[in-house]
CSV table of C-alpha atoms and ligand atoms in Angstrom, one decimal:
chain,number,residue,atom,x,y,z
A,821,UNK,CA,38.1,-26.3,42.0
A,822,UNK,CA,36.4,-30.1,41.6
A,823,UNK,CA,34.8,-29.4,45.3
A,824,UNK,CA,31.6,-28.6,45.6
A,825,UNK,CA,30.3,-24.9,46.0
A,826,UNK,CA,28.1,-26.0,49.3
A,827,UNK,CA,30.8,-27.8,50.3
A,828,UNK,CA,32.6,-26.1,53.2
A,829,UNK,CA,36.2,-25.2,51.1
A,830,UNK,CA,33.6,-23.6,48.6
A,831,UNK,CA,31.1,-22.2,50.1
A,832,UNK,CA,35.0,-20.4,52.2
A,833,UNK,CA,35.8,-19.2,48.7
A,834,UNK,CA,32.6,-17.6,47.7
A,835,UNK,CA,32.5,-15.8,51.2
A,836,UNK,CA,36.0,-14.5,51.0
A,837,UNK,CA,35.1,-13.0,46.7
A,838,UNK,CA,32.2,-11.1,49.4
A,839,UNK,CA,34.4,-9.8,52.1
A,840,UNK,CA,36.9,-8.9,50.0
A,841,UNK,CA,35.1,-7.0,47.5
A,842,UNK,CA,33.5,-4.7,50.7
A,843,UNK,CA,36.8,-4.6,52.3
A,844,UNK,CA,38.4,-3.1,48.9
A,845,UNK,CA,35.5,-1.2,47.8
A,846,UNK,CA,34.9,0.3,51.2
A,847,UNK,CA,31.3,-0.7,51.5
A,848,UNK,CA,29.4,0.4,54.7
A,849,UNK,CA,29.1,-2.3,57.6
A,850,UNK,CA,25.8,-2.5,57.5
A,851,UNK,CA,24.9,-3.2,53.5
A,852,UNK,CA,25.0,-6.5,52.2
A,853,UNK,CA,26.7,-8.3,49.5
A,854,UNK,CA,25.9,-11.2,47.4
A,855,UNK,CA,26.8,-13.4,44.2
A,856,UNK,CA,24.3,-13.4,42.2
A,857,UNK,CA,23.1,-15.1,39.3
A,858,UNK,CA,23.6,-13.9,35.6
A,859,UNK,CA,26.3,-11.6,35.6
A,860,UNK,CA,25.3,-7.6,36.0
A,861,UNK,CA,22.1,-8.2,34.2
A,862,UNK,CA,20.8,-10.4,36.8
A,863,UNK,CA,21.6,-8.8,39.8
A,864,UNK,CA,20.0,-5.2,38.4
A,865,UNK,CA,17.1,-7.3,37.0
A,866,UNK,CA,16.7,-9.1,40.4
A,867,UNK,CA,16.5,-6.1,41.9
A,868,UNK,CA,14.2,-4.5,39.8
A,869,UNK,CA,12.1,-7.1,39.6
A,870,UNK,CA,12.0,-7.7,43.4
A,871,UNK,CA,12.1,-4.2,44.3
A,872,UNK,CA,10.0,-2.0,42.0
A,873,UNK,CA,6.3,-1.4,42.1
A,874,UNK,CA,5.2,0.2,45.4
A,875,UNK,CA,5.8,3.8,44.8
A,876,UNK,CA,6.5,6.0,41.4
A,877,UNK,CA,9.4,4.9,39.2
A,878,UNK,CA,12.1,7.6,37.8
A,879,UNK,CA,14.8,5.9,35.0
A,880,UNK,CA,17.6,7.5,33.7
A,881,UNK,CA,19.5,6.2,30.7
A,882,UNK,CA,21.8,7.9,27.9
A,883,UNK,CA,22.7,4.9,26.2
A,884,UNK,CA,21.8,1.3,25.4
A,885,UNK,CA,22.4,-0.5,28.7
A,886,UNK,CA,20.6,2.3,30.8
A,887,UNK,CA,17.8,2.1,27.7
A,888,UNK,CA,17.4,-1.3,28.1
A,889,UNK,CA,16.5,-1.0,32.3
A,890,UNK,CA,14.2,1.7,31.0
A,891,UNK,CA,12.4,-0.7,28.5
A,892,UNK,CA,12.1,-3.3,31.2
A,893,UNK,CA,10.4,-1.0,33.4
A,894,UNK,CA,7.7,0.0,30.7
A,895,UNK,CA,7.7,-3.1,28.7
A,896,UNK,CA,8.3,-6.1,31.0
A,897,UNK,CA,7.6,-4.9,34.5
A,898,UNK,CA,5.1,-2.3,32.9
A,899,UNK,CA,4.9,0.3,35.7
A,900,UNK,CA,2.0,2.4,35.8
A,901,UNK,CA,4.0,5.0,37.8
A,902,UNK,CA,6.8,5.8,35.0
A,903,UNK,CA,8.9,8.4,33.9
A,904,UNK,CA,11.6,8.1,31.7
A,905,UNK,CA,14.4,10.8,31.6
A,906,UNK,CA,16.5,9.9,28.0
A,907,UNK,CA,19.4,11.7,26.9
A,908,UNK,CA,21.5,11.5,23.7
A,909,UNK,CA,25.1,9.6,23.2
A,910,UNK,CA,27.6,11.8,24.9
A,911,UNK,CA,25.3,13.9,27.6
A,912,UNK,CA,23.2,13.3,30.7
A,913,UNK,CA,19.6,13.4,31.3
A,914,UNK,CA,19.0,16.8,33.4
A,915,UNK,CA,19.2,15.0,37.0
A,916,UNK,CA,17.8,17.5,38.9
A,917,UNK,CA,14.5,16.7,37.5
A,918,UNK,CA,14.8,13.6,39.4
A,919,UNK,CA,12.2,12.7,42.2
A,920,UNK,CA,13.3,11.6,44.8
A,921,UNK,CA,10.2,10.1,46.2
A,922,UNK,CA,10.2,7.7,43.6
A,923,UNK,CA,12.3,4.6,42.9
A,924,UNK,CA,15.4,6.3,40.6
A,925,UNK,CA,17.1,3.4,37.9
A,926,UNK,CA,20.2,4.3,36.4
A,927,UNK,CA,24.0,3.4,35.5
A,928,UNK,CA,26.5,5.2,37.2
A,929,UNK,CA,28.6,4.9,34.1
A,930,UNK,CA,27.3,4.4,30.6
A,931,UNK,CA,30.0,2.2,29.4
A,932,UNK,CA,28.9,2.6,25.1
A,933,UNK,CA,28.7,6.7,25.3
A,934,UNK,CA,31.6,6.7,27.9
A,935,UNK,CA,29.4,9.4,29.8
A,936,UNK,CA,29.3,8.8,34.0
A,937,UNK,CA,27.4,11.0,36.2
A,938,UNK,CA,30.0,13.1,37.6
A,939,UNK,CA,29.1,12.5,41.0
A,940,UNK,CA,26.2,11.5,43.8
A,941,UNK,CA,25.4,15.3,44.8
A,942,UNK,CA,22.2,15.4,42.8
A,943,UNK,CA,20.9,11.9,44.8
A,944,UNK,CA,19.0,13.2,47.6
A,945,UNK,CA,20.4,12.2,51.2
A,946,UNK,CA,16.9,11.9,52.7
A,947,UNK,CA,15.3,10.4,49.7
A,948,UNK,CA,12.2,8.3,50.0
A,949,UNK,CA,12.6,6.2,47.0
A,950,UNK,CA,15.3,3.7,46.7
A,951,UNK,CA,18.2,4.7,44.8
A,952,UNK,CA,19.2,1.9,41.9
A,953,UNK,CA,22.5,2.0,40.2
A,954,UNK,CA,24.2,-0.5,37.8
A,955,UNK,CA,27.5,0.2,38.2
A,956,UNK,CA,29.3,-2.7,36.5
A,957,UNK,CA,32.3,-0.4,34.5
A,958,UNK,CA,32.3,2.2,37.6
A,959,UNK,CA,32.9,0.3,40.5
A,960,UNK,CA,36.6,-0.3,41.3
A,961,UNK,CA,37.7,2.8,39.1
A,962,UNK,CA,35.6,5.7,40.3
A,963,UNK,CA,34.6,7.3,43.6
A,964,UNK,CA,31.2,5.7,44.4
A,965,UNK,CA,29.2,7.2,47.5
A,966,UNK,CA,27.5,3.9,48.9
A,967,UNK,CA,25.0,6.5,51.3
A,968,UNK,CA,23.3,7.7,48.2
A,969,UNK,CA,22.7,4.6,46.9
A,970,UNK,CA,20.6,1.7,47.7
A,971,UNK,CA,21.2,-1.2,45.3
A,972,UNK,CA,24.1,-1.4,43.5
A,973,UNK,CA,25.6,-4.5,41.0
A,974,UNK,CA,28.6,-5.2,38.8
A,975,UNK,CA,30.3,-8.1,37.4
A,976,UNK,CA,33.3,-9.8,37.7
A,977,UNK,CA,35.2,-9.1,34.0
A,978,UNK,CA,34.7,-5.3,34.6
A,979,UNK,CA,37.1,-3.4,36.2
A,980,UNK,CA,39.2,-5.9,37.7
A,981,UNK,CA,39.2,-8.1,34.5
A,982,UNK,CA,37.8,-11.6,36.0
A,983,UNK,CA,36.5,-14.2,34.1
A,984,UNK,CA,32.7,-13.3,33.4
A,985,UNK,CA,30.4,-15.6,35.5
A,986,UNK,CA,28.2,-14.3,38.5
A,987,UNK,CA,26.8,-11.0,39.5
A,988,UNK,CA,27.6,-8.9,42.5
A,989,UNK,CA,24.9,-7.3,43.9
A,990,UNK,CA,25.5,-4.7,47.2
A,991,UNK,CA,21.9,-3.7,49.5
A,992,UNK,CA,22.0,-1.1,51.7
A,993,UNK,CA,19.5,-1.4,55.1
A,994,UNK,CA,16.2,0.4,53.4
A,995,UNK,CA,16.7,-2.2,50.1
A,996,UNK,CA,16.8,-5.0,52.4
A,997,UNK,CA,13.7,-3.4,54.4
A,998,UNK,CA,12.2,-2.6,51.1
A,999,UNK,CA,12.3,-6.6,50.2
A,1000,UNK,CA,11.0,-7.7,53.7
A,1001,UNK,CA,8.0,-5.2,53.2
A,1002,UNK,CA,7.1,-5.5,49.7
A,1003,UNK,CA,6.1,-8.6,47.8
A,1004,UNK,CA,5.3,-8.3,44.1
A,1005,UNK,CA,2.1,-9.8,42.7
A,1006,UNK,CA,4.5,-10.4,39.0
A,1007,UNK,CA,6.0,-13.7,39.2
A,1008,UNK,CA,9.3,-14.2,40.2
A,1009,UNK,CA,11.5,-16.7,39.1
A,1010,UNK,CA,13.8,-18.8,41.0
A,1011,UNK,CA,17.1,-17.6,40.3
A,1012,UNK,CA,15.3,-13.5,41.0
A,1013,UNK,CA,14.1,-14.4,44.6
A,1014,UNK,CA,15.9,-13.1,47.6
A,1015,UNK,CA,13.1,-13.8,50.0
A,1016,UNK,CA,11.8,-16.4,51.8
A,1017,UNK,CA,7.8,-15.5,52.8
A,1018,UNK,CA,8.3,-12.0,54.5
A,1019,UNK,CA,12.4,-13.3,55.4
A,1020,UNK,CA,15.6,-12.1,53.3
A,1021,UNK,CA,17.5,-15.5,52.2
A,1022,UNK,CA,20.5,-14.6,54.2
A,1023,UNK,CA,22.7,-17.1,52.6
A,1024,UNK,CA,22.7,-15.3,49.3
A,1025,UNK,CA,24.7,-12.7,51.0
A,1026,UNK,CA,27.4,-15.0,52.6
A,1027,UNK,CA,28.2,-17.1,49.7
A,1028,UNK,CA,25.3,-19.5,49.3
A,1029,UNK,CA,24.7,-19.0,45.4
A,1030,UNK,CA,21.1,-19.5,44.5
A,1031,UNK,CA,22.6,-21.7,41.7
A,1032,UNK,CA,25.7,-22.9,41.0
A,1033,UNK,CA,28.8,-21.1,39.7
A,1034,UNK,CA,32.0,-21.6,38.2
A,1035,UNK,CA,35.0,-22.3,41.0
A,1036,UNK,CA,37.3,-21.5,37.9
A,1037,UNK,CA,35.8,-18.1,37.9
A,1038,UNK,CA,35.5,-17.5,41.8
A,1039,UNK,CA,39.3,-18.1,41.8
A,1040,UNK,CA,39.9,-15.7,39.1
A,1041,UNK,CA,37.8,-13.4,40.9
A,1042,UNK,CA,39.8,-13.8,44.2
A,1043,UNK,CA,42.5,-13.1,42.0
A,1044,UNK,CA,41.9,-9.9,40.6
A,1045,UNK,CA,40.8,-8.5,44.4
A,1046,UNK,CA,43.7,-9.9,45.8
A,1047,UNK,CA,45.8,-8.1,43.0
A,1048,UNK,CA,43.7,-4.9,43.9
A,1049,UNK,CA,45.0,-5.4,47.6
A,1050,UNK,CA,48.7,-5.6,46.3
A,1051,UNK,CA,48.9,-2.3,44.4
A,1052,UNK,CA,47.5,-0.2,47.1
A,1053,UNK,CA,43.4,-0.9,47.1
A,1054,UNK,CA,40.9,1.5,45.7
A,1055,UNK,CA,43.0,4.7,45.7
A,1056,UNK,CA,45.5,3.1,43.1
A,1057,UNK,CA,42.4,1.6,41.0
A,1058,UNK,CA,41.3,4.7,40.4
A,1059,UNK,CA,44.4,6.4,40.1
A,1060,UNK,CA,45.4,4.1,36.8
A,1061,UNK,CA,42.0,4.1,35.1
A,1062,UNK,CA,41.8,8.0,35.5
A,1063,UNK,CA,45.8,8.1,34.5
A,1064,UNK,CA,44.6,6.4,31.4
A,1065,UNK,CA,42.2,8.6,30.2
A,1066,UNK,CA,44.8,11.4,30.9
A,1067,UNK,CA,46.9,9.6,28.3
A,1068,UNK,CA,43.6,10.0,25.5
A,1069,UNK,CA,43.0,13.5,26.7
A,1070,UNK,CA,46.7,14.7,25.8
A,1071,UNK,CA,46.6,13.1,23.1
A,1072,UNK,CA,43.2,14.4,21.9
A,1073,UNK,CA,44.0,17.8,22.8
A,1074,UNK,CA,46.8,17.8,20.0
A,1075,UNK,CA,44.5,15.9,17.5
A,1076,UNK,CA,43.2,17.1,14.0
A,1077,UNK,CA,40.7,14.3,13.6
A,1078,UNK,CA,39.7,12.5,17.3
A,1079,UNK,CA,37.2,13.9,19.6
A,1080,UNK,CA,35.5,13.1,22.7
A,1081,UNK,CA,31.6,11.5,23.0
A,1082,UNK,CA,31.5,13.2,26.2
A,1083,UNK,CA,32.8,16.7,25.5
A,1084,UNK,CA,32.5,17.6,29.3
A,1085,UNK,CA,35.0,16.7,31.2
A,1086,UNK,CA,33.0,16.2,34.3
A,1087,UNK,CA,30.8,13.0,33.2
A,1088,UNK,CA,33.6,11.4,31.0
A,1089,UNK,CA,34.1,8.0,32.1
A,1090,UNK,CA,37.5,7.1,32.7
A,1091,UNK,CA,36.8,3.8,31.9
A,1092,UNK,CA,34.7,3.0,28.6
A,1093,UNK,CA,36.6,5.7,26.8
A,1094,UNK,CA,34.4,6.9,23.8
A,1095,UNK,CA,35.3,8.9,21.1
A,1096,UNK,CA,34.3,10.7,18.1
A,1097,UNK,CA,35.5,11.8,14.9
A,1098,UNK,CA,35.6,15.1,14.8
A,1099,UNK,CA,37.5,16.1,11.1
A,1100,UNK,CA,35.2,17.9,8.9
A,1101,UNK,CA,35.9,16.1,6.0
A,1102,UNK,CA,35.0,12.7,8.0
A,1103,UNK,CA,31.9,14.7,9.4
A,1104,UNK,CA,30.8,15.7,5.6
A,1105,UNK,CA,30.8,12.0,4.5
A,1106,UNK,CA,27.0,10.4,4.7
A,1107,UNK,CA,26.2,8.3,8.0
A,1108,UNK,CA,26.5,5.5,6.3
A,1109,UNK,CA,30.5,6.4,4.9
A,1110,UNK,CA,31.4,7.7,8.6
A,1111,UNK,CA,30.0,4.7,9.7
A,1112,UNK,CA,32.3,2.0,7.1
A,1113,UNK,CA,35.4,4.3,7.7
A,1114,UNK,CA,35.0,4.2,11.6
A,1115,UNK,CA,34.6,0.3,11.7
A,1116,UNK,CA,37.2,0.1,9.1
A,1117,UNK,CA,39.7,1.6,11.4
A,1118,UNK,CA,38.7,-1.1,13.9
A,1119,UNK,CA,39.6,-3.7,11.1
A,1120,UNK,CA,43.0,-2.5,10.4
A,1121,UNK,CA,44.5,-2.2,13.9
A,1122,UNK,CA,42.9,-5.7,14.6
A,1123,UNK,CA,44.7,-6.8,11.7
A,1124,UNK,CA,47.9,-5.4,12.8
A,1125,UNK,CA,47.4,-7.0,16.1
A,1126,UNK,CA,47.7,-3.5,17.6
A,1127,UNK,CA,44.3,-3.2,19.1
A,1128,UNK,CA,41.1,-5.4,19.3
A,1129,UNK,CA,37.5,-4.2,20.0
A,1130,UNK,CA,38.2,-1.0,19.4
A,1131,UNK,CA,34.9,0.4,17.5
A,1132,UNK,CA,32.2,1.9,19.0
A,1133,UNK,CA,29.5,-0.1,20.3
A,1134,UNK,CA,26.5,-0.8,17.5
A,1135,UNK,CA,24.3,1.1,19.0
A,1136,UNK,CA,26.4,4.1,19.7
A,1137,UNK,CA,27.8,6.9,17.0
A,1138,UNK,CA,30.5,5.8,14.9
A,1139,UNK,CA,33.7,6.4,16.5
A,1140,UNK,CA,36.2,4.2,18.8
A,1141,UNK,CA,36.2,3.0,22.5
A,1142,UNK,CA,38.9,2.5,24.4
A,1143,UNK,CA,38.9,0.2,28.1
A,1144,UNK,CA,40.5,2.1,30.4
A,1145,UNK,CA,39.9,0.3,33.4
A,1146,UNK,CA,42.5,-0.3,35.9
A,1147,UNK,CA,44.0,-3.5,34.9
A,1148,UNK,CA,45.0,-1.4,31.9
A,1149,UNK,CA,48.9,-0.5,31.7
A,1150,UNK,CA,49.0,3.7,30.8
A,1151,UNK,CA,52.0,3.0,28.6
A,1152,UNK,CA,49.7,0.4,26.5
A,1153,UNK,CA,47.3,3.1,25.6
A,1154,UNK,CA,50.4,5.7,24.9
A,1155,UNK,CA,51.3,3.1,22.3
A,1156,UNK,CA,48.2,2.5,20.7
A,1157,UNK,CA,47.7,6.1,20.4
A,1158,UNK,CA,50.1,6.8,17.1
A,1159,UNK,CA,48.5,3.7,15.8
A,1160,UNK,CA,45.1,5.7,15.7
A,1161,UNK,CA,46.7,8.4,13.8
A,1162,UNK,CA,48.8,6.2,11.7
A,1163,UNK,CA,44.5,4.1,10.6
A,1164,UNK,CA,43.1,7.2,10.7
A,1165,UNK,CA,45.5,9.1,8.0
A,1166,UNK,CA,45.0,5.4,5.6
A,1167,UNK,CA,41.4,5.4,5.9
A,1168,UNK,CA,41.1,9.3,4.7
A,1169,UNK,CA,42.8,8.4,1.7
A,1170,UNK,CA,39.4,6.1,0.7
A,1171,UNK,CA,37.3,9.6,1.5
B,605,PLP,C1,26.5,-0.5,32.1
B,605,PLP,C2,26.3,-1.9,31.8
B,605,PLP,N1,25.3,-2.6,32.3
B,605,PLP,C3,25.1,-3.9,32.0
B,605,PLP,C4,26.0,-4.6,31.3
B,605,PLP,C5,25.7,-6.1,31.0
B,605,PLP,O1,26.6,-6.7,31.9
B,605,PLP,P1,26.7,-8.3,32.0
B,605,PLP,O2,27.1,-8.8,30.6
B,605,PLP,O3,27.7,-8.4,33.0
B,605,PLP,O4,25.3,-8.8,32.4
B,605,PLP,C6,27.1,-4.0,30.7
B,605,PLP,C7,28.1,-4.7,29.9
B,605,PLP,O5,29.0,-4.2,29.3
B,605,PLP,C8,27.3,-2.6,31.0
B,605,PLP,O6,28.4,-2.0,30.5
């Protein structure tokens, strides 16, 4: 890990976090892969920023990170060809109002409302536009049909639970022609630049980082996919993140109080688990009562050591969110589970 990333042991390392990750995730021969810097964020905000501009822009968000691609695209980028599809916590935009000979930006799965779209049917096979998803709590737990979409980025501390450093970001052959055709007037800053003139910087996508990363965290990286490799590869991924929301849902379909965000089953993410409170004597309290009692849940099973993290996200309804991702044990979760019962029934004796 004291080498040097150019050097020829690092630069091996960097190449192997790419060939595994298409080799696990079954990515087509002929898209590309690179590291990336700034985690997701950068490699969907390189994208956009490289990418968007020539033709009209759909965005599709139904929750804070797909809100906050939206805002970019009016506010930063400011595209004069915009249209912004928004739904609530807990549903999905209508997607068949979509497009598709314009650019479409969305997130497979909304990690704060736990809502994913439930599949790529509604992505159109010929589409004109480029197709471009942040998948960053999808990928390596759900089904994801690389045809139907044109860019697509994660991060490392997602699904396979690496240490959080560098962005992956995946191109298929009409992105890269996209970036060979198209140069934006907007400045673009160093670490956002994939080109070279009219040329793609190849190296980007065979382990020559744009800047420089963490070793520590490449390793951790190789890690996790080699771990993936060991327990069967994708099929067994998704197998234990959907086997954990399993364990909510049976235990939500015997609840009094605990509900779902996403009440269809169809676009509920198996991942970012989100749920609601759905007792009427919680749902009579004022916002701002459901709101203390939810985060005070949160407070008591952190201080029992038997969960951390567990509120919703600040921007989301009050409630509690669950990572079910695949590097989550099943029978962790079917432990937790009484202790939600157990916080709940203390905090309805403060109602
Ligand atoms: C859907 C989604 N997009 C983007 C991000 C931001 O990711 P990062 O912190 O890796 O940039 C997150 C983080 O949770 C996310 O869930």
């Amino acid at each position: 890990m004291g080498r040097s990333h150019r050097a020829k042991i690092g630069k091996s390392k960097l190449g192997e976090v790419i060939e595994r990750s298409k080799k696990v995730l079954g990515i087509p021969s002929d898209y590309i892969l690179g590291i990336v810097p700034a985690s997701d964020t950068g490699a969907i905000e390189m994208a956009m920023w490289s990418m968007l501009g020539p033709r009209g822009v759909d965005v599709l968000s139904w929750e804070s990170f797909g809100s906050g691609w939206a805002t970019d695209c009016k506010n930063q980028l400011k595209l004069k060809d915009l249209r912004l599809f928004k739904a609530d916590y807990g549903c999905l935009p209508d997607l068949g109002q979509v497009d598709w000979t314009h650019d479409v930006v969305f997130t497979w799965n909304g990690t704060t409302s736990g809502v994913r779209v439930p599949n790529g049917d509604w992505i159109a096979p010929n589409r004109e536009g480029l197709s471009l998803c942040d998948a960053t709590s999808a990928v390596f737990a759900m089904e994801i049909p690389w045809d139907r979409l044109d860019v697509v980025t994660w991060s490392w501390q997602k699904v396979l639970g690496g240490e959080a450093a560098h962005g992956m970001l995946a191109l298929s052959p009409r992105a890269v022609k996209r970036l060979q055709e198209y140069s934006p007037e907007r400045p673009l800053p160093k670490i956002f630049q994939m080109t070279k003139g009219r040329d793609l910087i190849a190296g980007i996508f065979e382990g020559e980082t744009i800047n420089t990363p963490s070793m520590l965290c490449v390793e951790d990286a190789l890690d996790g996919l080699r771990w993936a490799e060991t327990i069967g590869g994708l099929p067994a991924l998704i197998a234990r993140s959907k086997a954990n929301l399993k364990a909510i849902e049976d235990w939500v379909a015997k609840s009094q109080w605990a509900g779902f965000l996403a009440a269809d089953h169809a676009i509920r993410s198996s991942t970012s688990i989100c749920l609601k409170i759905v007792d009427p004597a919680y749902r009579a309290l004022s916002a701002d009562d459901q709101a203390k009692h939810a985060k005070a849940i949160g407070s008591m099973l952190e201080k029992e050591g038997a969960a951390y993290d567990v509120g919703a996200y600040r921007d989301a309804p009050p409630g509690l969110r669950v990572w079910g991702g695949a590097t989550v044990e099943t029978s962790d979760i079917q432990l937790l589970l009484p202790w939600f019962d157990w916080a709940y029934g203390e905090v309805k004796k403060a109602f």
